[in-house]
């Protein structure tokens, strides 16, 4: 087999890249180690920056999002028993779109299938080869035999645990990592959200987030210890703890109901540099992870795709390698901006076991400054709606 670009990974970054390249007349084959149903069942991010929304529109995969997504003009920081609204639109002229990653993925898969472009699911042992040359290829196992795809470029869109970053010689990579001493216990339930906008709560018992996927589906999280077990958290216990961490008006009005997804996610910041090795490009979670506090993971994957798409399009259509050669530098500049913001939101909103009284007072002073200074609120809002590409 031969194609122009092999995309490893059928998550949001791989699928979005595939659609944008298809629009420019560039051929791709996508490989994923799991099946389509598994991919469609994964529950993850839900807040899209305007840049991500724009890319989905450019890819022709935005019709349902534009119909069903919920544009949000602000969110609340809750502390000291009350809400402090951050007016995203008033401060920046921009808004975010609440639309689940599961739906984004479903829309992109549907577009790809309608066009007849090839995706190979359940491809085992996917391995990039010869990417230090201009004739790279990818091998994989499927139905008991080994297959090979020759190509011009390989896009490693295969997430944190994927094969692409692992294929790069260790000495060629520099990695940066911070692991946080707690996790998020999250549930998904078909109950109306407690508020029209997201609430990020800082409380002596720990952080809580009230988010949503639609007007009838809520996504709630509480900060938990890393050794907590999901099976120890009944829905009632979860809702009781969530209520304790929210201002009284929300605790009293919260509608509860059975959860259909419940999981604990650890929080980490991770960056691998550079993001290009010859003909192999790392994209999205394959190159970086952020804690979900700033709602940036999916949006960073999308901005990487934007830079890589521009580079490949210019090369194939205009024979210019300038943007492709700048991919790693451009993507990493924005990655570090989002890593900084996600780290600062995590430090601001969580209770840290070793913060002590001094750390606690600093956190309270920073929250107070953030919501009472227009400049500080604007800086927060600018980062939340997404730094420019
Ligand atoms: C539990 C969880 C909750 C999250 N919540 C949020 C949130 O609330 N907000 C937010 O902004 N972000 C969140 N994120 C992060 C966000 O989901 C990711 O940043 C986003 O999915 C990145 O997209 P991606 O396409 O780069 O990688 P992925 O979505 O990880 O997709 C990678 C794809 O590659 C495939 N793959 C992996 N290994 C191989 C291999 N060896 N061979 C072939 N294919 C392979 C996988 O099956 C997958 O389909 C969350 C992530 C997780 C794990």
Coordinates of C-alpha atoms and ligand atoms in Angstrom, one line a residue:
X1 CA 0.0 0.0 0.0
X2 CA 1.1 3.6 -0.5
X3 CA -0.4 6.9 0.6
X4 CA 0.9 10.5 1.1
X5 CA 0.4 10.7 4.9
X6 CA -0.1 7.9 7.3
X7 CA -1.9 9.0 10.4
X8 CA -1.4 6.8 13.4
X9 CA -4.3 7.2 15.8
X10 CA -8.0 7.9 15.2
X11 CA -8.6 10.2 18.1
X12 CA -9.6 13.8 17.5
X13 CA -6.2 15.0 16.3
X14 CA -5.8 12.2 13.7
X15 CA -9.4 12.5 12.5
X16 CA -9.3 16.3 12.2
X17 CA -5.9 16.2 10.4
X18 CA -7.3 13.6 8.0
X19 CA -10.3 15.8 7.2
X20 CA -8.3 19.0 6.6
X21 CA -5.8 17.2 4.4
X22 CA -8.6 15.5 2.4
X23 CA -10.1 19.0 1.8
X24 CA -6.7 20.0 0.3
X25 CA -6.6 16.9 -1.9
X26 CA -3.9 15.1 0.2
X27 CA -4.4 11.4 0.7
X28 CA -4.2 9.7 4.1
X29 CA -4.6 6.3 5.7
X30 CA -5.5 6.3 9.4
X31 CA -4.5 3.3 11.6
X32 CA -5.8 2.7 15.1
X33 CA -5.1 -0.1 17.5
X34 CA -8.7 -0.3 18.8
X35 CA -12.1 -0.6 17.1
X36 CA -14.5 2.1 16.1
X37 CA -17.0 1.3 18.9
X38 CA -14.4 1.6 21.5
X39 CA -13.3 5.0 20.1
X40 CA -16.9 6.2 20.0
X41 CA -17.5 5.2 23.6
X42 CA -14.6 7.2 25.1
X43 CA -15.8 10.0 27.4
X44 CA -13.3 12.9 27.7
X45 CA -13.1 16.6 27.0
X46 CA -16.0 19.0 26.4
X47 CA -15.0 22.6 26.1
X48 CA -13.9 23.8 22.7
X49 CA -12.0 27.1 22.0
X50 CA -13.1 29.2 19.1
X51 CA -10.0 28.1 17.2
X52 CA -11.0 24.4 17.5
X53 CA -14.6 25.3 16.5
X54 CA -13.2 27.1 13.4
X55 CA -11.1 24.1 12.4
X56 CA -14.1 21.8 12.7
X57 CA -16.0 24.1 10.4
X58 CA -13.1 24.3 8.0
X59 CA -13.1 20.4 8.0
X60 CA -16.8 20.4 7.2
X61 CA -17.6 18.6 10.4
X62 CA -19.4 21.3 12.4
X63 CA -23.1 21.1 11.3
X64 CA -24.2 19.1 14.4
X65 CA -22.0 21.0 16.7
X66 CA -23.5 24.3 15.4
X67 CA -27.0 22.9 16.0
X68 CA -26.5 21.1 19.3
X69 CA -23.4 22.7 21.0
X70 CA -23.8 25.2 23.8
X71 CA -22.0 28.5 23.3
X72 CA -20.8 29.8 26.7
X73 CA -20.0 33.4 27.4
X74 CA -18.6 32.9 30.9
X75 CA -17.9 30.6 33.8
X76 CA -17.8 30.9 37.6
X77 CA -15.0 30.6 40.1
X78 CA -16.7 29.6 43.4
X79 CA -15.0 30.2 46.7
X80 CA -15.9 31.7 50.0
X81 CA -19.4 30.3 49.6
X82 CA -20.3 32.2 46.4
X83 CA -19.8 32.5 42.7
X84 CA -17.6 35.0 41.0
X85 CA -18.4 35.1 37.3
X86 CA -15.6 35.5 34.7
X87 CA -17.3 37.2 31.7
X88 CA -15.4 35.6 28.9
X89 CA -17.2 37.4 26.1
X90 CA -17.2 40.8 27.8
X91 CA -13.5 40.6 28.6
X92 CA -12.2 39.1 25.3
X93 CA -15.0 39.3 22.7
X94 CA -14.8 35.5 22.5
X95 CA -16.7 32.6 23.8
X96 CA -16.2 28.8 24.1
X97 CA -18.4 26.0 22.8
X98 CA -19.5 23.1 25.1
X99 CA -19.7 20.0 22.9
X100 CA -18.4 16.6 23.9
X101 CA -15.2 15.1 22.5
X102 CA -17.3 11.9 21.9
X103 CA -19.5 13.9 19.6
X104 CA -16.6 15.7 17.8
X105 CA -15.1 12.2 17.2
X106 CA -18.4 10.8 15.9
X107 CA -18.9 13.7 13.5
X108 CA -15.3 13.4 12.1
X109 CA -15.6 9.6 11.7
X110 CA -18.9 10.1 9.9
X111 CA -17.3 12.6 7.5
X112 CA -14.4 10.3 6.8
X113 CA -16.6 7.3 6.2
X114 CA -18.9 9.3 3.8
X115 CA -15.8 10.2 1.7
X116 CA -14.6 6.6 1.5
X117 CA -11.2 7.5 3.0
X118 CA -9.5 4.4 4.5
X119 CA -9.3 3.9 8.3
X120 CA -7.8 0.6 9.5
X121 CA -9.1 -0.3 13.0
X122 CA -7.6 -3.0 15.3
X123 CA -4.2 -2.6 13.7
X124 CA -1.7 -4.2 16.1
X125 CA 1.9 -3.4 16.6
X126 CA 1.8 -0.3 14.5
X127 CA 5.4 0.8 13.9
X128 CA 6.9 3.8 12.1
X129 CA 10.1 3.1 10.2
X130 CA 12.8 5.0 8.3
X131 CA 11.4 8.4 9.4
X132 CA 14.9 9.9 9.4
X133 CA 14.7 9.5 5.5
X134 CA 12.2 10.9 3.0
X135 CA 10.9 7.4 2.3
X136 CA 9.3 6.4 5.6
X137 CA 6.9 3.5 6.0
X138 CA 4.6 2.1 8.7
X139 CA 4.1 -1.6 9.4
X140 CA 1.2 -3.2 11.4
X141 CA -0.3 -6.6 12.1
X142 CA -3.9 -7.3 11.0
X143 CA -5.8 -10.6 10.5
X144 CA -2.7 -12.7 11.2
X145 CA -0.3 -11.0 8.7
X146 CA 2.1 -8.1 8.5
X147 CA 1.2 -5.1 6.3
X148 CA 3.3 -2.2 5.1
X149 CA 2.3 1.3 4.0
X150 CA 4.8 3.5 2.2
X151 CA 4.3 7.2 2.5
X152 CA 5.8 10.7 2.4
X153 CA 5.1 11.6 6.0
X154 CA 3.9 10.0 9.3
X155 CA 1.6 11.9 11.7
X156 CA 1.9 10.4 15.2
X157 CA -1.6 11.2 16.6
X158 CA -1.7 8.2 18.8
X159 CA -1.9 9.7 22.3
X160 CA 0.3 9.6 25.3
X161 CA 0.7 5.7 25.3
X162 CA 1.1 5.5 21.5
X163 CA 3.9 4.0 19.3
X164 CA 5.1 7.2 17.6
X165 CA 6.9 8.9 20.5
X166 CA 8.3 5.5 21.6
X167 CA 9.8 5.0 18.1
X168 CA 12.0 8.1 18.5
X169 CA 15.5 7.4 19.9
X170 CA 15.5 8.4 23.6
X171 CA 18.5 10.7 23.2
X172 CA 16.6 12.7 20.5
X173 CA 13.8 13.6 23.0
X174 CA 13.8 16.0 25.9
X175 CA 10.8 15.5 28.2
X176 CA 9.4 17.7 31.0
X177 CA 6.9 16.4 33.5
X178 CA 5.0 17.3 36.6
X179 CA 2.7 14.8 38.4
X180 CA 0.1 16.3 40.8
X181 CA -0.6 14.6 44.1
X182 CA -4.3 14.0 43.5
X183 CA -6.8 12.9 40.9
X184 CA -10.3 13.8 39.6
X185 CA -13.2 11.5 40.3
X186 CA -15.7 12.2 37.5
X187 CA -19.3 11.1 36.7
X188 CA -21.5 11.5 33.7
X189 CA -25.3 11.5 34.4
X190 CA -28.4 12.3 32.4
X191 CA -29.5 15.2 34.7
X192 CA -29.8 18.9 33.9
X193 CA -26.7 20.8 34.8
X194 CA -26.8 22.7 38.1
X195 CA -25.9 25.9 36.3
X196 CA -26.0 27.2 32.7
X197 CA -22.3 27.9 32.9
X198 CA -19.3 25.9 34.3
X199 CA -18.5 26.2 38.0
X200 CA -14.9 25.7 39.2
X201 CA -15.0 25.5 43.0
X202 CA -12.1 25.9 45.4
X203 CA -13.3 24.6 48.8
X204 CA -11.5 23.5 52.0
X205 CA -12.6 19.9 51.2
X206 CA -11.0 20.1 47.7
X207 CA -11.7 21.2 44.2
X208 CA -15.0 20.5 42.3
X209 CA -16.1 21.2 38.8
X210 CA -19.6 21.3 37.5
X211 CA -19.5 20.9 33.8
X212 CA -21.9 19.5 31.2
X213 CA -22.3 17.9 27.8
X214 CA -25.8 19.2 26.9
X215 CA -28.8 20.7 28.6
X216 CA -29.7 17.3 29.9
X217 CA -26.3 15.7 30.5
X218 CA -24.0 16.7 33.3
X219 CA -20.3 16.0 33.9
X220 CA -19.3 16.5 37.5
X221 CA -15.8 16.1 39.1
X222 CA -14.3 16.2 42.6
X223 CA -10.7 16.3 43.6
X224 CA -9.8 13.0 45.2
X225 CA -6.7 11.2 46.6
X226 CA -4.8 9.1 44.1
X227 CA -5.5 5.9 46.1
X228 CA -9.3 6.3 46.0
X229 CA -11.2 3.4 44.4
X230 CA -14.1 4.1 42.1
X231 CA -16.1 1.2 43.6
X232 CA -16.0 3.0 47.0
X233 CA -18.0 5.9 45.6
X234 CA -21.7 5.3 45.3
X235 CA -23.6 8.0 43.4
X236 CA -25.1 9.2 46.7
X237 CA -21.7 9.5 48.3
X238 CA -20.4 11.4 45.2
X239 CA -23.3 13.9 45.1
X240 CA -23.1 14.5 48.9
X241 CA -19.4 15.4 48.6
X242 CA -19.9 17.5 45.5
X243 CA -22.7 19.5 47.3
X244 CA -20.5 20.2 50.3
X245 CA -17.9 21.9 47.9
X246 CA -20.4 24.2 46.2
X247 CA -22.1 27.4 47.2
X248 CA -25.4 26.7 49.0
X249 CA -27.6 27.9 46.2
X250 CA -26.1 25.3 43.8
X251 CA -26.0 22.5 46.5
X252 CA -29.7 23.1 47.1
X253 CA -30.8 23.2 43.5
X254 CA -28.7 20.3 42.2
X255 CA -30.7 17.6 40.5
X256 CA -29.2 14.2 41.0
X257 CA -29.6 10.9 39.1
X258 CA -27.8 7.7 38.4
X259 CA -24.4 8.0 36.7
X260 CA -23.6 6.0 33.7
X261 CA -19.8 6.6 33.7
X262 CA -17.6 7.0 36.7
X263 CA -13.8 7.1 36.7
X264 CA -10.7 8.5 38.4
X265 CA -8.1 10.4 36.2
X266 CA -4.6 11.3 37.5
X267 CA -3.4 14.8 36.7
X268 CA -0.1 15.5 35.0
X269 CA 1.7 18.0 32.9
X270 CA 4.1 16.5 30.2
X271 CA 5.8 17.8 27.2
X272 CA 8.2 16.1 24.8
X273 CA 10.5 18.2 22.6
X274 CA 10.9 18.5 19.6
X275 CA 7.7 17.5 17.9
X276 CA 9.3 16.6 14.6
X277 CA 11.8 13.9 13.7
X278 CA 12.5 13.9 10.0
X279 CA 9.3 12.7 8.3
X280 CA 7.6 11.9 11.6
X281 CA 5.5 14.5 13.4
X282 CA 4.1 14.2 16.9
X283 CA 0.6 15.7 17.4
X284 CA -1.7 16.2 20.4
X285 CA -1.4 13.9 23.4
X286 CA 1.5 12.0 21.7
X287 CA 3.6 15.0 22.5
X288 CA 2.0 16.7 25.5
X289 CA -0.5 16.2 28.4
X290 CA -2.1 18.9 30.5
X291 CA -4.2 18.5 33.6
X292 CA -7.9 19.1 32.6
X293 CA -8.3 22.1 34.9
X294 CA -7.9 24.6 32.0
X295 CA -9.9 22.5 29.5
X296 CA -6.9 22.6 27.1
X297 CA -6.0 19.0 26.1
X298 CA -8.3 18.6 23.1
X299 CA -7.8 22.2 22.1
X300 CA -4.0 21.9 22.0
X301 CA -4.4 18.7 19.9
X302 CA -6.4 20.9 17.5
X303 CA -3.8 23.7 17.4
X304 CA -1.1 21.2 16.6
X305 CA -3.2 19.9 13.8
X306 CA -3.6 23.5 12.5
X307 CA 0.2 24.0 12.3
X308 CA 0.8 20.6 10.7
X309 CA -2.0 21.0 8.2
X310 CA -0.7 24.4 7.1
X311 CA 2.8 22.9 6.7
X312 CA 1.7 19.9 4.6
X313 CA -0.7 21.9 2.5
X314 CA 2.0 24.5 1.7
X315 CA 4.4 21.8 0.8
X316 CA 2.1 19.8 -1.5
X317 CA 0.2 22.6 -3.1
X318 CA 2.8 25.4 -3.2
X319 CA 6.1 23.5 -2.9
X320 CA 7.0 25.6 0.1
X321 CA 8.6 23.8 3.1
X322 CA 8.7 26.9 5.3
X323 CA 5.7 26.2 7.5
X324 CA 6.4 22.5 7.7
X325 CA 10.0 23.3 8.9
X326 CA 8.5 25.6 11.5
X327 CA 6.0 23.0 12.8
X328 CA 7.7 22.0 16.0
X329 CA 8.7 25.6 17.0
X330 CA 5.3 27.0 16.3
X331 CA 3.4 24.2 18.0
X332 CA 5.6 24.1 21.1
X333 CA 5.3 27.9 21.7
X334 CA 1.5 27.5 22.0
X335 CA 1.8 24.2 23.9
X336 CA 3.9 25.9 26.6
X337 CA 1.4 28.7 26.9
X338 CA -1.4 26.2 27.5
X339 CA 0.8 24.1 29.8
X340 CA 1.5 27.2 31.9
X341 CA -2.2 28.1 32.1
X342 CA -3.3 24.6 33.0
X343 CA -0.6 24.4 35.7
X344 CA -1.6 27.8 37.1
X345 CA -5.4 26.9 37.2
X346 CA -4.5 23.6 38.9
X347 CA -2.4 25.3 41.5
X348 CA -5.1 27.9 42.1
X349 CA -8.1 25.7 42.4
X350 CA -6.9 22.5 44.3
X351 CA -6.0 21.8 47.9
X352 CA -2.4 20.6 48.0
X353 CA -1.5 18.2 50.8
X354 CA 1.7 20.1 51.6
X355 CA 0.5 23.7 51.0
X356 CA 0.4 24.6 54.7
X357 CA -1.3 27.8 56.1
X358 CA 1.0 30.0 54.0
X359 CA 0.2 28.3 50.7
X360 CA -3.5 28.5 51.6
X361 CA -3.4 32.2 52.3
X362 CA -1.5 32.9 49.0
X363 CA -4.2 30.9 47.1
X364 CA -7.0 32.9 48.7
X365 CA -5.2 36.2 47.9
X366 CA -4.7 35.2 44.3
X367 CA -8.4 34.2 43.9
X368 CA -9.5 37.5 45.4
X369 CA -7.1 39.4 43.0
X370 CA -8.2 37.4 40.0
X371 CA -11.9 38.2 40.4
X372 CA -11.5 41.9 41.6
X373 CA -8.9 43.1 39.1
X374 CA -10.2 43.6 35.6
X375 CA -6.6 43.1 34.2
X376 CA -6.2 39.8 36.1
X377 CA -9.7 38.6 35.0
X378 CA -8.9 39.5 31.4
X379 CA -5.6 37.6 31.5
X380 CA -7.5 34.5 32.8
X381 CA -10.3 34.9 30.2
X382 CA -7.8 35.3 27.3
X383 CA -6.1 32.0 28.3
X384 CA -9.4 30.2 28.8
X385 CA -10.9 31.1 25.4
X386 CA -7.6 30.1 23.8
X387 CA -4.4 31.9 22.9
X388 CA -4.1 32.9 19.2
X389 CA -2.7 30.5 16.7
Ligands
LIG1 C1 -9.9 10.2 31.0 C2 -9.6 11.5 30.3 C3 -10.3 12.7 30.5 C4 -10.0 13.8 29.8 N1 -10.8 15.0 30.1 C5 -10.5 16.1 29.5 C6 -11.2 17.3 29.7 O1 -12.1 17.3 30.5 N2 -10.8 18.4 29.0 C7 -9.8 18.4 28.1 O2 -9.5 19.4 27.4 N3 -9.1 17.3 27.8 C8 -9.4 16.2 28.5 N4 -8.7 15.1 28.2 C9 -7.6 15.2 27.3 C10 -8.2 15.0 25.8 O3 -9.2 14.0 25.8 C11 -7.0 14.7 25.0 O4 -6.1 15.8 25.0 C12 -7.4 14.4 23.5 O5 -8.1 13.2 23.4 C13 -6.1 14.4 22.6 O6 -6.5 13.9 21.4 P1 -5.5 13.0 20.6 O7 -6.1 12.7 19.3 O8 -4.2 13.7 20.5 O9 -5.2 11.7 21.4 P2 -6.2 10.5 21.8 O10 -7.6 11.0 22.0 O11 -5.6 9.8 23.0 O12 -6.3 9.6 20.6 C14 -5.2 8.7 20.3 C15 -5.7 7.6 19.4 O13 -4.5 6.8 19.0 C16 -4.9 5.4 19.2 N5 -3.6 4.7 19.5 C17 -2.9 4.7 20.7 N6 -1.9 3.9 20.6 C18 -1.8 3.4 19.4 C19 -1.0 2.6 18.7 N7 0.1 2.0 19.3 N8 -1.2 2.3 17.4 C20 -2.3 2.8 16.8 N9 -3.2 3.6 17.4 C21 -3.0 3.9 18.7 C22 -5.9 5.4 20.4 O14 -6.7 4.2 20.3 C23 -6.7 6.7 20.1 O15 -7.8 6.4 19.2 C24 -9.0 13.9 28.9 C25 -8.2 12.7 28.7 C26 -8.5 11.6 29.3 C27 -7.6 10.3 29.1

